[in-house]
Amino acid sequence: MKLHEKIRAVRKAKNISQIVISNKLNITVQSYSMKETGKRPITTNELEIISNILGVSPSNFFEKEFNLKLNKTTA
């Protein structure tokens, strides 16, 4: 799984809309959608913000064995 696919999977699992994340990044929903589909790169700063919103460490997205582990008490 690529970075953008992992971000999308976690976002969907936590039921967080693209609108919420795009607002925090100060970009349009369309621009954010392009990042989630891999058509635009995700910067380090954006990854930190996205990770914070999703409640996961940025390093989780780079684990070789990426498992979708969610805390049931968040989001």
mmCIF file of C-alpha atoms in Angstrom:
data_model
loop_
_atom_site.group_PDB
_atom_site.id
_atom_site.type_symbol
_atom_site.label_atom_id
_atom_site.label_comp_id
_atom_site.label_asym_id
_atom_site.label_seq_id
_atom_site.Cartn_x
_atom_site.Cartn_y
_atom_site.Cartn_z
ATOM 1 C CA MET A 1 0.000 0.000 0.000
ATOM 2 C CA LYS A 2 1.249 3.475 -0.849
ATOM 3 C CA LEU A 3 1.220 6.416 1.571
ATOM 4 C CA HIS A 4 -1.845 8.075 0.055
ATOM 5 C CA GLU A 5 -3.757 4.771 0.153
ATOM 6 C CA LYS A 6 -2.927 4.285 3.827
ATOM 7 C CA ILE A 7 -4.060 7.801 4.677
ATOM 8 C CA ARG A 8 -7.325 7.276 2.831
ATOM 9 C CA ALA A 9 -7.921 3.918 4.562
ATOM 10 C CA VAL A 10 -7.386 5.383 8.034
ATOM 11 C CA ARG A 11 -9.497 8.454 7.269
ATOM 12 C CA LYS A 12 -12.387 6.333 6.032
ATOM 13 C CA ALA A 13 -12.104 3.880 8.933
ATOM 14 C CA LYS A 14 -12.312 6.788 11.373
ATOM 15 C CA ASN A 15 -15.221 8.304 9.433
ATOM 16 C CA ILE A 16 -13.487 11.644 8.921
ATOM 17 C CA SER A 17 -14.444 13.573 5.810
ATOM 18 C CA GLN A 18 -12.059 15.019 3.269
ATOM 19 C CA ILE A 19 -13.628 18.392 4.069
ATOM 20 C CA VAL A 20 -12.316 18.298 7.647
ATOM 21 C CA ILE A 21 -8.765 17.543 6.530
ATOM 22 C CA SER A 22 -8.763 19.967 3.601
ATOM 23 C CA ASN A 23 -9.942 22.761 5.909
ATOM 24 C CA LYS A 24 -7.084 22.090 8.349
ATOM 25 C CA LEU A 25 -4.597 22.077 5.453
ATOM 26 C CA ASN A 26 -6.109 25.285 4.022
ATOM 27 C CA ILE A 27 -6.592 23.699 0.610
ATOM 28 C CA THR A 28 -9.665 22.841 -1.436
ATOM 29 C CA VAL A 29 -11.366 19.487 -1.122
ATOM 30 C CA GLN A 30 -10.424 18.847 -4.756
ATOM 31 C CA SER A 31 -6.737 19.443 -4.006
ATOM 32 C CA TYR A 32 -6.876 17.139 -1.003
ATOM 33 C CA SER A 33 -8.682 14.486 -3.017
ATOM 34 C CA MET A 34 -5.865 14.574 -5.561
ATOM 35 C CA LYS A 35 -3.385 13.947 -2.740
ATOM 36 C CA GLU A 36 -5.391 10.935 -1.552
ATOM 37 C CA THR A 37 -5.456 9.493 -5.049
ATOM 38 C CA GLY A 38 -1.727 9.995 -5.533
ATOM 39 C CA LYS A 39 -2.064 12.668 -8.217
ATOM 40 C CA ARG A 40 -0.372 15.292 -6.004
ATOM 41 C CA PRO A 41 2.402 14.768 -3.454
ATOM 42 C CA ILE A 42 1.846 14.983 0.294
ATOM 43 C CA THR A 43 4.405 17.196 2.008
ATOM 44 C CA THR A 44 6.005 16.367 5.350
ATOM 45 C CA ASN A 45 4.125 19.227 6.985
ATOM 46 C CA GLU A 46 0.823 18.031 5.526
ATOM 47 C CA LEU A 47 1.513 14.493 6.728
ATOM 48 C CA GLU A 48 2.053 15.789 10.263
ATOM 49 C CA ILE A 49 -1.250 17.692 10.174
ATOM 50 C CA ILE A 50 -3.140 14.745 8.656
ATOM 51 C CA SER A 51 -1.647 12.342 11.205
ATOM 52 C CA ASN A 52 -2.685 14.655 14.027
ATOM 53 C CA ILE A 53 -6.266 14.819 12.728
ATOM 54 C CA LEU A 54 -6.389 11.034 12.309
ATOM 55 C CA GLY A 55 -4.854 10.430 15.733
ATOM 56 C CA VAL A 56 -1.933 8.337 14.505
ATOM 57 C CA SER A 57 1.818 8.816 14.380
ATOM 58 C CA PRO A 58 3.234 9.774 10.969
ATOM 59 C CA SER A 59 5.667 6.868 11.319
ATOM 60 C CA ASN A 60 2.743 4.410 11.297
ATOM 61 C CA PHE A 61 2.268 5.118 7.601
ATOM 62 C CA PHE A 62 5.806 3.912 6.868
ATOM 63 C CA GLU A 63 5.700 0.605 8.745
ATOM 64 C CA LYS A 64 6.452 -2.355 6.535
ATOM 65 C CA GLU A 65 3.553 -4.295 8.022
ATOM 66 C CA PHE A 66 0.844 -1.632 7.893
ATOM 67 C CA ASN A 67 -2.170 -2.782 9.830
ATOM 68 C CA LEU A 68 -5.231 -0.689 10.303
ATOM 69 C CA LYS A 69 -5.300 -0.467 14.094
ATOM 70 C CA LEU A 70 -7.876 1.950 15.376
ATOM 71 C CA ASN A 71 -8.558 3.185 18.841
ATOM 72 C CA LYS A 72 -12.290 2.675 19.329
ATOM 73 C CA THR A 73 -12.535 5.716 21.595
ATOM 74 C CA THR A 74 -11.330 8.237 18.966
ATOM 75 C CA ALA A 75 -13.081 9.972 16.101
#
